[in-house]
Amino acid sequence: MGSLVQVPFHGRSIRGWVLGATDDVPSRVLDVRKAVSPVRFFDDDMLELFRWVSERYVAPLAAVIARSHPPRVVSEEAEVLPGTAGVAARQVVSSRPLVDHRNGVELSRAIKGGLGTFIVRPAPEDEVDVAVEAVATCLAGGRRAIVLVPEAAPVPATAAAVREAFGDRVGMLLGGDRRMRYRRWLEILSGRFEVVIGTRPAVFAPQLDLGLMLVSRESHPAHREDRAPYHHVRDVSLRRAELSGAACVLSAICPSVESTLLAATVVSPAARRWPPVEVVRPGPEGRAPRLVRALREAKRAFLLSPLHGYGVAQVCRACGSPAACAACGGVLRSEEGVVRCVVCESTGRCAFCGAADFGIRRGGAERVEEWAAATAAVRVRRVPPKGKARLPVEGEVLVGGPEAIRDLGPGGLDLVAILDADLAERRPGLASRERALSTWMEAVGWARPSGRAIVQTEHPNDPAIQALVRGNPDRFHEDERRRRKAAGFPVGAAVFRIAGPPALETSLEVLRPTTLLVSFAGDQTVCLLALEPDRVPELGRAVRELAARDLVTRVEAEPHL
Ligand SMILES: [Zn+2]
Ligand SMILES: [Zn+2]
C-alpha cells in the first residue's frame, strides 16, 4: 500500500494511490499499468489519519494524500538513504525543569511512554527550554517526536534550539527549495531522524514510533493550511497523537479559545511569572506621559505600533476634497515617502481632481519612530513590514507591527509598549480580538524577567486588556466563548465556506446548520455555515452529492473568521 501507480481509465492513463487489498472487486476493473515510484508514501496508520482529515474537512482523500508530502522530485528517489545513527546530543540543561511545573510530572510521564493532551502555558523566558526538554524526555523514552512551528523565516527560536540540542538527530522541514524538501521528506521516511521540525506540512511527516506531537505557538493563525484540505495543525496533531498513542502538547503563552474546549491537562509555572503591565490612556497623539517617561529611561525596548507607514491622507491639498483613491475610492496611506491606496495599491491620486498632494493625519510606525527618536536616550529603529524580525540589541528601541512579533527567544527587554490596543476592536473579523491578545502577550513576554510593559487603551476593563495585565487569558476566553456563540459561530462548531450557483442556499438549508450566512460574489452564491462537529460527515455526504450535480464549486473548511 501507499504506492503511486499508473492505471488505465476511460482510455487514458491516470495516477492513483494504492490504499490496500480488497475482496470487493467490481467486474470492469483493469490491471495497474505500472508503479510510478518505488516510494511507499504512507502506511495503514497514516491512511487512517488521511481518511480522518478527508472527512473532517470535507476534502477528497486524494487531495489529502497529495498534500501529505512535498511535490516529487523523481531524481531524488534513487538516492533514498538508509537510516544512519545520529550524533550524541548536547546535554540538555533547563533552568526550570518540566517537573517543577504544575502538572509537570504527569506531562513528563506521558511524553516518555504514555499519551494524553496537554496545554502548556510556559513562562515567556522558558518557552524554548520547555520545548527542548519535552523533546529530550520523548527521546529518553525511546520514542520519536514532531515539533510544529507556525513560521519558517526567520527560523523560530524553538526550532533553532531543538536543532542545536539534538544535532544530526533532527530533520528540519522548514522552507528550502523543491529538491531539498523532497529529499528531506524521503530521509524522514527512511527513519533517519528521531526529531522532525517543520511548518504545517510536517504534521504529516512519516515518523514512526511517535511519542510526542508538539505544537509551538498553538494559537498562531499560520497553523491553519489555507489550501485544500484547509486542515488545522492543532486538530490533526491531536488526532495523530491519539492514533499513535503519543502525547500531544499544545504550547502557547496565550492558547487559542478552541483549545479551552479540549479535555486537556494545563501545565504552567508553579508561581506566576509575568511582567508588571501598566494600563494608561493614550494621551495626545497616542503618547501618554507615563509612556514618554518610560521611553526616556529605556535601554532596550520594543514599541508595538499596529499601523504601517507615516499616516493616512485626510484631504486633497489641490481641491480640498476628502482624500480617496482615484481608482477604487480606498484609503490612501503615506508609507516610506509614497502615498498609496491600502486597498488596490495604486499610487495616490485624488478621486476628484487627480492631484497627488495630500494633507496627512500622522500615525503609524514611521511617525512613532520619529517621535520616539526625539524622546529616547538610545537609538530608535523600525522593523519594516517585510523586514527581518529581531529583538532590539542593548541600547536600542525597536518599533514594529504585529508581523514583528515572532518566536525570537527570551526577550530580556526593559520596556514593551502596546501603543494602540483599541485598534484591534476596529479590525474586522470575529477572531481579531483573540489574535490581537495573543500577539500582545507574546510581545509583553519579552519584558521578562525584569522589565515592564505599558499598554495604551481607552478601555482598561476590556477582558482582553485584563488578560494582558494578569498574563492569564482564562476570563477573556469565557467572554470570547459567549461572544462567538452570540455571533452564531460557537467555539468548537465546524465552519465551512461553500460556493456554488444560487440553488446552493436551499440545498444547504435542509441540513439545518446552526448558522447559515449567504453572500454573493459575481454569479456565485457563497454560504458560510456553522454546524455541530458530529454532523460534518452528514454535510460531507450532502456536499459530494451536490458537487456531482454541479451545485457546489468550492468548499473551504474552517475559514479565518
Ligand atoms: Zn485604490
Ligand atoms: Zn483633489
Coordinates of C-alpha atoms and ligand atoms in Angstrom, one line a residue:
M1 CA 0.0 0.0 0.0
G2 CA 1.0 3.6 -0.3
S3 CA 2.4 3.2 -3.8
L4 CA 1.8 5.7 -6.6
V5 CA 0.7 3.8 -9.7
Q6 CA -0.5 4.4 -13.2
V7 CA -3.8 2.9 -14.2
P8 CA -5.9 3.0 -17.5
F9 CA -9.1 4.8 -17.1
H10 CA -11.6 5.6 -19.9
G11 CA -8.8 5.1 -22.5
R12 CA -6.5 7.5 -20.7
S13 CA -3.7 6.9 -18.2
I14 CA -4.2 8.3 -14.8
R15 CA -2.3 8.2 -11.5
G16 CA -3.7 6.7 -8.4
W17 CA -2.7 5.6 -4.9
V18 CA -2.8 2.0 -3.6
L19 CA -4.9 2.1 -0.5
G20 CA -4.7 -1.6 0.3
A21 CA -6.1 -5.0 -0.6
T22 CA -9.8 -5.6 -1.2
D23 CA -12.1 -8.6 -2.0
D24 CA -14.7 -6.3 -3.3
V25 CA -13.5 -6.1 -7.0
P26 CA -16.0 -4.7 -9.5
S27 CA -16.3 -6.6 -12.8
R28 CA -14.8 -3.9 -15.1
V29 CA -11.6 -3.2 -13.3
L30 CA -8.3 -3.1 -15.3
D31 CA -4.8 -4.0 -14.1
V32 CA -2.4 -1.5 -12.8
R33 CA -0.1 -0.5 -15.7
K34 CA 3.0 0.2 -13.6
A35 CA 4.3 1.6 -10.3
V36 CA 5.3 5.3 -10.9
S37 CA 7.6 5.4 -7.9
P38 CA 9.4 2.9 -5.7
V39 CA 8.5 5.0 -2.6
R40 CA 5.7 3.9 -0.3
F41 CA 4.1 7.2 0.6
F42 CA 2.0 6.1 3.6
D43 CA 1.2 3.1 5.8
D44 CA -2.0 2.0 7.5
D45 CA -1.8 4.4 10.3
M46 CA -1.2 7.4 8.1
L47 CA -4.0 6.3 5.8
E48 CA -6.3 6.3 8.8
L49 CA -5.2 9.8 9.6
F50 CA -5.7 10.9 5.9
R51 CA -9.3 9.4 6.0
W52 CA -10.0 11.4 9.1
V53 CA -8.7 14.6 7.6
S54 CA -10.7 14.0 4.5
E55 CA -13.9 13.5 6.5
R56 CA -13.3 16.3 9.0
Y57 CA -12.5 19.0 6.3
V58 CA -14.8 17.6 3.6
A59 CA -11.9 17.2 1.2
P60 CA -11.3 14.4 -1.4
L61 CA -8.9 11.7 0.1
A62 CA -6.7 12.1 -3.0
A63 CA -6.2 15.8 -2.2
V64 CA -5.2 15.0 1.4
I65 CA -2.7 12.3 0.3
A66 CA -1.3 14.7 -2.3
R67 CA -0.8 17.4 0.4
S68 CA 0.8 15.0 2.8
H69 CA 4.3 15.1 1.2
P70 CA 6.2 17.6 -0.8
P71 CA 5.9 17.6 -4.6
R72 CA 8.0 14.7 -6.0
V73 CA 11.5 15.3 -7.5
V74 CA 12.0 12.0 -9.2
S75 CA 15.8 12.1 -9.4
E76 CA 15.9 12.1 -5.6
E77 CA 14.1 8.8 -5.3
A78 CA 17.1 6.8 -6.4
E79 CA 19.1 8.0 -3.5
V80 CA 16.9 7.3 -0.5
L81 CA 19.3 6.9 2.3
P82 CA 19.1 4.1 4.8
G83 CA 18.8 5.2 8.4
T84 CA 22.0 6.4 9.9
A85 CA 22.9 6.8 13.5
G86 CA 22.7 10.3 15.0
V87 CA 25.5 12.1 16.8
A88 CA 25.4 12.5 20.5
A89 CA 23.2 15.3 21.7
R90 CA 24.4 18.2 23.7
Q91 CA 23.4 17.8 27.4
V92 CA 20.1 19.5 27.9
V93 CA 20.1 21.7 30.9
S94 CA 16.9 23.5 31.7
S95 CA 16.7 26.3 34.3
R96 CA 13.3 25.3 35.5
P97 CA 12.6 21.7 34.5
L98 CA 9.2 20.5 33.4
V99 CA 8.7 18.6 36.7
D100 CA 8.7 21.9 38.6
H101 CA 5.6 23.0 36.7
R102 CA 2.1 22.4 37.8
N103 CA 1.1 19.0 36.3
G104 CA 4.7 18.8 35.0
V105 CA 5.3 15.2 36.4
E106 CA 2.2 14.0 34.6
L107 CA 3.3 15.6 31.4
S108 CA 6.8 14.1 31.6
R109 CA 5.4 10.7 32.2
A110 CA 3.0 10.9 29.2
I111 CA 5.8 12.2 26.9
K112 CA 8.2 9.4 28.0
G113 CA 5.9 6.5 27.5
G114 CA 2.2 7.4 27.6
L115 CA -0.3 9.5 25.8
G116 CA -2.6 12.4 26.5
T117 CA -3.4 16.0 25.6
F118 CA -1.6 18.9 27.4
I119 CA -1.8 22.6 27.1
V120 CA 1.5 24.1 28.2
R121 CA 1.5 27.8 29.2
P122 CA 5.2 28.4 29.8
A123 CA 6.7 31.5 31.4
P124 CA 7.8 33.5 28.4
E125 CA 11.5 33.1 29.1
D126 CA 11.1 29.3 29.4
E127 CA 9.1 28.7 26.2
V128 CA 12.1 27.5 24.2
D129 CA 13.6 25.4 27.1
V130 CA 10.3 23.7 27.7
A131 CA 10.1 22.5 24.1
V132 CA 13.7 21.3 24.2
E133 CA 13.1 19.4 27.4
A134 CA 9.9 17.9 26.1
V135 CA 11.8 16.5 23.1
A136 CA 14.6 15.3 25.3
T137 CA 12.1 13.4 27.5
C138 CA 10.5 11.8 24.5
L139 CA 13.8 10.6 23.1
A140 CA 14.9 9.3 26.5
G141 CA 11.7 7.1 26.4
G142 CA 13.0 5.7 23.1
R143 CA 10.3 7.3 21.0
R144 CA 10.3 10.0 18.3
A145 CA 9.0 13.5 18.1
I146 CA 7.5 16.0 15.7
V147 CA 7.7 19.7 16.5
L148 CA 5.4 22.0 14.6
V149 CA 6.2 25.7 14.3
P150 CA 3.9 28.3 12.5
E151 CA 6.7 30.1 10.6
A152 CA 9.8 29.2 8.7
A153 CA 11.7 32.5 8.5
P154 CA 13.4 33.8 10.5
V155 CA 14.0 30.3 11.9
P156 CA 11.9 30.2 15.1
A157 CA 14.0 30.2 18.3
T158 CA 12.3 27.0 19.4
A159 CA 13.3 25.2 16.1
A160 CA 16.9 26.5 16.4
A161 CA 17.2 25.4 20.0
V162 CA 15.9 21.9 19.3
R163 CA 18.2 21.6 16.3
E164 CA 21.2 22.7 18.4
A165 CA 20.3 20.4 21.3
F166 CA 19.9 17.2 19.2
G167 CA 22.1 17.9 16.2
D168 CA 22.0 15.3 13.4
R169 CA 19.1 13.5 15.0
V170 CA 16.9 16.4 13.8
G171 CA 15.4 16.7 10.3
M172 CA 14.2 20.2 9.5
L173 CA 11.2 20.6 7.1
L174 CA 11.5 24.4 7.1
G175 CA 11.5 26.0 3.7
G176 CA 14.3 25.2 1.3
D177 CA 13.9 24.5 -2.5
R178 CA 11.8 21.8 -4.0
R179 CA 14.6 19.3 -4.3
M180 CA 15.8 19.8 -0.7
R181 CA 12.3 19.4 0.7
Y182 CA 11.6 16.2 -1.1
R183 CA 15.0 14.8 -0.2
R184 CA 14.4 15.6 3.4
W185 CA 11.0 14.0 3.3
L186 CA 12.5 10.8 1.9
E187 CA 15.1 10.8 4.6
I188 CA 12.4 11.1 7.2
L189 CA 10.5 8.2 5.6
S190 CA 13.7 6.1 5.8
G191 CA 13.7 6.6 9.5
R192 CA 16.8 8.8 9.7
F193 CA 15.6 11.3 12.2
E194 CA 14.4 11.0 15.7
V195 CA 13.0 14.5 15.7
V196 CA 11.3 16.3 12.8
I197 CA 10.7 20.1 13.0
G198 CA 8.6 21.9 10.5
T199 CA 5.7 24.0 9.5
R200 CA 2.2 22.8 8.5
P201 CA 3.2 20.0 6.1
A202 CA 5.3 18.4 8.8
V203 CA 2.2 17.4 10.7
F204 CA 2.1 14.5 8.1
A205 CA 5.8 13.7 8.3
P206 CA 6.2 9.9 8.0
Q207 CA 7.7 9.5 11.5
L208 CA 7.4 6.0 13.2
D209 CA 7.3 5.3 16.9
L210 CA 5.8 8.7 17.7
G211 CA 5.9 9.7 21.3
L212 CA 5.3 13.5 21.0
M213 CA 3.5 15.9 18.8
L214 CA 4.4 19.4 20.0
V215 CA 2.7 22.4 18.5
S216 CA 4.6 25.6 19.2
R217 CA 2.6 28.9 19.4
E218 CA -0.6 26.9 19.1
S219 CA -2.9 29.9 18.7
H220 CA -0.9 31.3 15.7
P221 CA -3.1 31.7 12.6
A222 CA -0.4 30.2 10.3
H223 CA -1.1 26.8 11.8
R224 CA -4.1 26.6 9.6
E225 CA -3.5 25.5 6.0
D226 CA -5.0 27.9 3.5
R227 CA -5.2 25.5 0.6
A228 CA -7.3 22.4 0.3
P229 CA -7.8 20.4 2.6
Y230 CA -7.6 23.5 4.8
H231 CA -6.6 21.4 7.8
H232 CA -5.5 22.9 11.2
V233 CA -2.2 21.7 12.6
R234 CA -3.7 21.6 16.1
D235 CA -6.6 19.3 15.2
V236 CA -4.6 17.0 13.0
S237 CA -1.9 16.8 15.7
L238 CA -4.5 15.8 18.3
R239 CA -5.9 13.1 16.1
R240 CA -2.5 11.8 15.0
A241 CA -1.2 11.6 18.6
E242 CA -4.4 9.8 19.6
L243 CA -4.0 7.3 16.7
S244 CA -0.3 6.7 17.5
G245 CA -0.6 6.6 21.3
A246 CA 1.6 9.7 21.7
A247 CA 1.4 12.8 23.8
C248 CA 0.1 15.9 22.2
V249 CA 1.5 19.1 23.6
L250 CA 0.0 22.5 22.6
S251 CA 2.3 25.2 23.8
A252 CA 1.5 28.9 23.8
I253 CA 1.8 31.9 26.0
C254 CA -1.8 32.6 25.1
P255 CA -3.5 29.4 24.0
S256 CA -6.4 29.6 21.5
V257 CA -10.0 29.7 22.7
E258 CA -10.6 26.5 20.8
S259 CA -8.1 24.7 23.0
T260 CA -10.2 25.5 26.1
L261 CA -12.8 23.0 24.9
L262 CA -10.3 20.1 24.9
A263 CA -10.1 17.6 27.7
A264 CA -6.5 18.6 28.3
T265 CA -4.3 19.0 31.3
V266 CA -2.9 22.5 31.7
V267 CA 0.8 22.8 32.6
S268 CA 2.0 26.1 33.9
P269 CA 4.8 27.5 36.1
A270 CA 4.1 26.8 39.8
A271 CA 4.3 30.6 40.6
R272 CA 3.1 33.4 38.3
R273 CA 5.9 34.8 36.1
W274 CA 4.6 37.7 34.2
P275 CA 5.9 41.3 33.8
P276 CA 4.1 44.2 35.5
V277 CA 1.7 45.7 33.0
E278 CA 0.5 49.3 33.4
V279 CA -2.6 50.4 31.6
V280 CA -2.8 54.1 30.6
R281 CA -5.0 56.3 28.4
P282 CA -3.3 57.2 25.1
G283 CA -2.8 60.9 25.6
P284 CA -2.2 63.4 22.8
E285 CA -1.1 61.8 19.5
G286 CA -1.1 58.4 21.3
R287 CA 1.6 59.4 23.7
A288 CA 0.7 59.0 27.4
P289 CA 3.1 60.9 29.7
R290 CA 3.8 57.6 31.5
L291 CA 5.0 56.1 28.2
V292 CA 7.1 59.2 27.4
R293 CA 8.9 59.0 30.8
A294 CA 9.4 55.2 30.5
L295 CA 10.9 55.6 27.0
R296 CA 13.4 58.3 28.2
E297 CA 14.8 55.7 30.7
A298 CA 14.6 52.7 28.4
K299 CA 17.9 51.0 27.3
R300 CA 16.3 48.1 25.4
A301 CA 12.7 48.4 24.3
F302 CA 10.0 47.4 21.8
L303 CA 7.1 49.6 20.7
L304 CA 4.2 47.7 19.1
S305 CA 2.6 50.0 16.6
P306 CA -0.2 48.2 14.7
L307 CA -0.3 50.6 11.7
H308 CA 2.3 50.7 8.9
G309 CA 3.5 53.9 7.3
Y310 CA 3.6 57.5 8.4
G311 CA -0.1 58.4 8.3
V312 CA -3.3 58.4 6.4
A313 CA -4.3 61.0 3.8
Q314 CA -7.1 63.2 5.1
V315 CA -7.7 65.9 2.4
C316 CA -6.6 66.8 -1.1
R317 CA -4.4 69.9 -0.9
A318 CA -5.3 71.0 -4.5
C319 CA -9.2 70.8 -4.4
G320 CA -9.9 70.4 -0.7
S321 CA -12.0 67.2 -1.2
P322 CA -11.7 64.4 1.4
A323 CA -8.8 62.1 0.3
A324 CA -9.8 58.9 -1.5
C325 CA -8.2 56.6 -4.1
A326 CA -9.0 57.7 -7.7
A327 CA -9.0 54.1 -8.8
C328 CA -11.1 52.4 -6.1
G329 CA -12.2 55.0 -3.5
G330 CA -10.0 53.3 -0.9
V331 CA -8.0 54.8 2.0
L332 CA -4.7 56.4 0.9
R333 CA -1.7 55.9 3.2
S334 CA 1.7 57.6 3.2
E335 CA 4.4 54.9 3.6
E336 CA 8.2 55.3 3.0
G337 CA 7.5 58.7 1.5
V338 CA 5.0 57.5 -1.1
V339 CA 1.2 57.8 -0.9
R340 CA -0.6 54.6 -2.0
C341 CA -4.1 53.1 -1.8
V342 CA -4.3 50.5 1.0
V343 CA -6.9 48.5 -1.0
C344 CA -5.7 48.4 -4.6
E345 CA -2.1 49.7 -4.1
S346 CA -2.2 52.2 -6.9
T347 CA -0.3 55.5 -6.5
G348 CA -2.3 58.0 -4.6
R349 CA -4.3 60.3 -6.8
C350 CA -7.3 62.5 -5.7
A351 CA -10.6 60.9 -6.8
F352 CA -11.9 64.4 -7.7
C353 CA -9.1 66.3 -9.3
G354 CA -6.3 63.8 -9.8
A355 CA -3.8 65.7 -7.8
A356 CA -1.2 63.9 -5.7
D357 CA -0.7 66.3 -2.8
F358 CA -2.5 65.4 0.4
G359 CA -2.7 66.6 4.0
I360 CA -1.7 63.6 6.1
R361 CA -3.0 62.7 9.6
R362 CA 0.1 61.4 11.3
G363 CA 0.0 58.0 13.0
G364 CA 1.7 54.7 12.2
A365 CA 5.0 53.1 12.8
E366 CA 7.1 55.6 10.8
R367 CA 5.6 58.5 12.8
V368 CA 6.2 56.6 16.0
E369 CA 9.8 56.1 15.0
E370 CA 10.1 59.8 14.5
W371 CA 8.7 60.9 17.9
A372 CA 10.3 58.1 19.8
A373 CA 13.7 59.1 18.4
A374 CA 13.2 62.6 19.7
T375 CA 12.3 61.1 23.2
A376 CA 14.5 58.1 23.8
A377 CA 18.1 58.4 25.1
V378 CA 19.1 55.4 22.9
R379 CA 18.8 55.0 19.2
V380 CA 15.5 54.1 17.7
R381 CA 15.0 51.8 14.7
R382 CA 12.0 50.4 12.9
V383 CA 11.4 46.9 11.6
P384 CA 9.8 47.5 8.2
P385 CA 6.7 45.4 7.5
K386 CA 8.7 43.0 5.3
G387 CA 11.9 43.3 7.2
K388 CA 13.6 40.6 9.2
A389 CA 12.1 40.4 12.7
R390 CA 14.6 40.6 15.6
L391 CA 14.8 41.6 19.2
P392 CA 16.3 45.1 20.0
V393 CA 20.0 45.0 20.9
E394 CA 21.4 46.7 24.0
G395 CA 21.0 50.5 23.7
E396 CA 18.2 50.3 21.1
V397 CA 14.4 50.9 20.9
L398 CA 12.7 49.0 18.1
V399 CA 9.3 50.0 16.6
G400 CA 7.4 47.3 14.8
G401 CA 3.9 46.0 13.8
P402 CA 2.3 42.7 14.7
E403 CA 4.3 40.9 12.0
A404 CA 7.5 41.7 14.0
I405 CA 6.2 39.5 16.9
R406 CA 7.9 36.2 16.3
D407 CA 9.4 33.4 18.2
L408 CA 12.7 35.2 18.8
G409 CA 13.6 33.5 22.1
P410 CA 13.7 35.1 25.6
G411 CA 13.4 38.9 25.4
G412 CA 15.0 40.4 28.5
L413 CA 13.8 43.8 27.5
D414 CA 13.3 46.6 30.0
L415 CA 10.2 48.0 28.3
V416 CA 7.5 46.7 25.9
A417 CA 4.7 49.1 24.9
I418 CA 1.5 48.4 23.1
L419 CA 0.7 51.8 21.6
D420 CA -2.8 51.4 20.3
A421 CA -4.7 48.4 21.8
D422 CA -8.0 49.8 20.7
L423 CA -7.3 49.4 17.1
A424 CA -7.9 45.7 17.5
E425 CA -11.5 46.4 18.3
R426 CA -11.9 48.2 15.0
R427 CA -10.4 45.3 12.9
P428 CA -12.9 43.2 11.1
G429 CA -13.2 39.5 11.9
L430 CA -14.7 37.5 14.7
A431 CA -11.2 36.3 15.8
S432 CA -9.4 39.6 15.6
R433 CA -9.6 40.2 19.3
E434 CA -8.1 36.8 20.1
R435 CA -5.4 37.3 17.6
A436 CA -4.5 40.7 19.0
L437 CA -4.3 39.4 22.6
S438 CA -2.1 36.5 21.6
T439 CA 0.3 38.9 19.8
W440 CA 0.3 41.3 22.7
M441 CA 1.0 38.6 25.2
E442 CA 3.9 37.3 23.1
A443 CA 5.3 40.9 22.9
V444 CA 4.8 41.6 26.6
G445 CA 6.5 38.3 27.4
W446 CA 9.7 39.9 26.1
A447 CA 9.8 42.1 29.2
R448 CA 10.6 39.0 31.3
P449 CA 12.4 38.5 33.6
S450 CA 13.0 42.1 34.9
G451 CA 11.3 44.6 32.5
R452 CA 7.8 46.0 32.4
A453 CA 5.0 46.8 29.9
I454 CA 2.7 49.7 29.2
V455 CA -0.5 49.4 27.2
Q456 CA -2.4 52.4 25.9
T457 CA -6.2 52.0 25.7
E458 CA -9.4 53.9 26.3
H459 CA -11.0 50.6 27.6
P460 CA -9.0 49.4 30.7
N461 CA -11.8 47.0 31.7
D462 CA -11.9 45.1 28.4
P463 CA -11.4 41.4 29.1
A464 CA -8.5 41.3 26.6
I465 CA -6.7 44.1 28.4
Q466 CA -7.4 42.4 31.8
A467 CA -6.0 39.2 30.4
L468 CA -2.9 41.0 29.3
V469 CA -2.4 42.6 32.8
R470 CA -2.8 39.2 34.5
G471 CA -0.9 37.2 32.0
N472 CA -3.8 34.8 32.0
P473 CA -6.4 34.5 29.3
D474 CA -9.0 32.4 31.2
R475 CA -11.6 35.1 31.7
F476 CA -11.0 36.5 28.2
H477 CA -11.7 33.1 26.8
E478 CA -15.0 32.9 28.8
D479 CA -16.0 36.2 27.3
E480 CA -14.9 35.2 23.9
R481 CA -17.0 31.9 24.0
R482 CA -20.1 34.0 24.9
R483 CA -19.4 36.5 22.1
R484 CA -18.8 33.8 19.4
K485 CA -21.9 32.0 20.4
A486 CA -24.0 35.2 20.2
A487 CA -22.5 35.8 16.7
G488 CA -23.7 32.3 15.6
F489 CA -20.2 30.7 15.5
P490 CA -19.8 29.0 18.8
V491 CA -16.3 27.9 19.6
G492 CA -15.9 24.3 18.7
A493 CA -18.5 24.4 15.9
A494 CA -17.3 23.2 12.5
V495 CA -17.3 26.1 10.0
F496 CA -17.3 25.9 6.2
R497 CA -17.5 28.4 3.4
I498 CA -19.2 26.7 0.4
A499 CA -19.6 28.3 -3.0
G500 CA -22.0 27.3 -5.9
P501 CA -24.9 28.5 -8.0
P502 CA -27.9 30.2 -6.4
A503 CA -29.7 26.8 -5.7
L504 CA -26.9 26.1 -3.2
E505 CA -28.6 28.0 -0.4
T506 CA -31.8 25.9 -0.3
S507 CA -29.7 22.7 -0.6
L508 CA -27.7 23.6 2.5
E509 CA -30.7 24.9 4.4
V510 CA -32.2 21.4 4.6
L511 CA -29.2 20.4 6.7
R512 CA -30.4 22.9 9.4
P513 CA -27.0 24.2 10.3
T514 CA -26.5 26.3 13.5
T515 CA -25.8 29.3 11.3
L516 CA -26.1 30.0 7.6
L517 CA -24.9 33.3 6.2
V518 CA -25.3 33.9 2.5
S519 CA -23.4 36.4 0.3
F520 CA -22.9 36.8 -3.4
A521 CA -19.7 37.1 -5.5
G522 CA -20.4 37.5 -9.2
D523 CA -22.7 34.7 -10.2
Q524 CA -21.7 32.6 -7.2
T525 CA -23.6 32.2 -4.0
V526 CA -21.2 31.9 -1.0
C527 CA -22.6 30.2 2.1
L528 CA -20.8 30.5 5.4
L529 CA -22.2 27.8 7.7
A530 CA -21.6 26.5 11.2
L531 CA -22.7 23.2 12.5
E532 CA -22.1 20.7 15.3
P533 CA -18.9 18.9 14.6
D534 CA -20.6 15.4 14.8
R535 CA -22.7 16.5 11.8
V536 CA -19.8 17.1 9.5
P537 CA -20.0 13.6 7.9
E538 CA -23.6 14.3 7.0
L539 CA -22.5 17.6 5.5
G540 CA -19.7 15.8 3.6
R541 CA -22.2 13.3 2.0
A542 CA -24.5 16.2 1.0
V543 CA -21.6 18.2 -0.5
R544 CA -20.4 15.3 -2.5
E545 CA -23.9 14.7 -3.8
L546 CA -24.3 18.4 -4.7
A547 CA -20.9 18.5 -6.3
A548 CA -21.9 15.6 -8.6
R549 CA -24.8 17.8 -9.7
D550 CA -22.5 20.9 -10.1
L551 CA -24.3 22.6 -7.2
V552 CA -21.0 23.0 -5.3
T553 CA -17.9 24.6 -6.9
R554 CA -15.7 25.2 -3.8
V555 CA -15.5 24.0 -0.2
E556 CA -13.3 25.8 2.3
A557 CA -13.1 24.3 5.8
E558 CA -12.5 26.4 8.9
P559 CA -12.0 29.8 7.2
H560 CA -10.4 32.5 9.3
L561 CA -13.3 34.4 10.8
Ligands
ZN1 ZN -7.4 52.1 -4.7
ZN2 ZN -8.3 66.9 -5.4

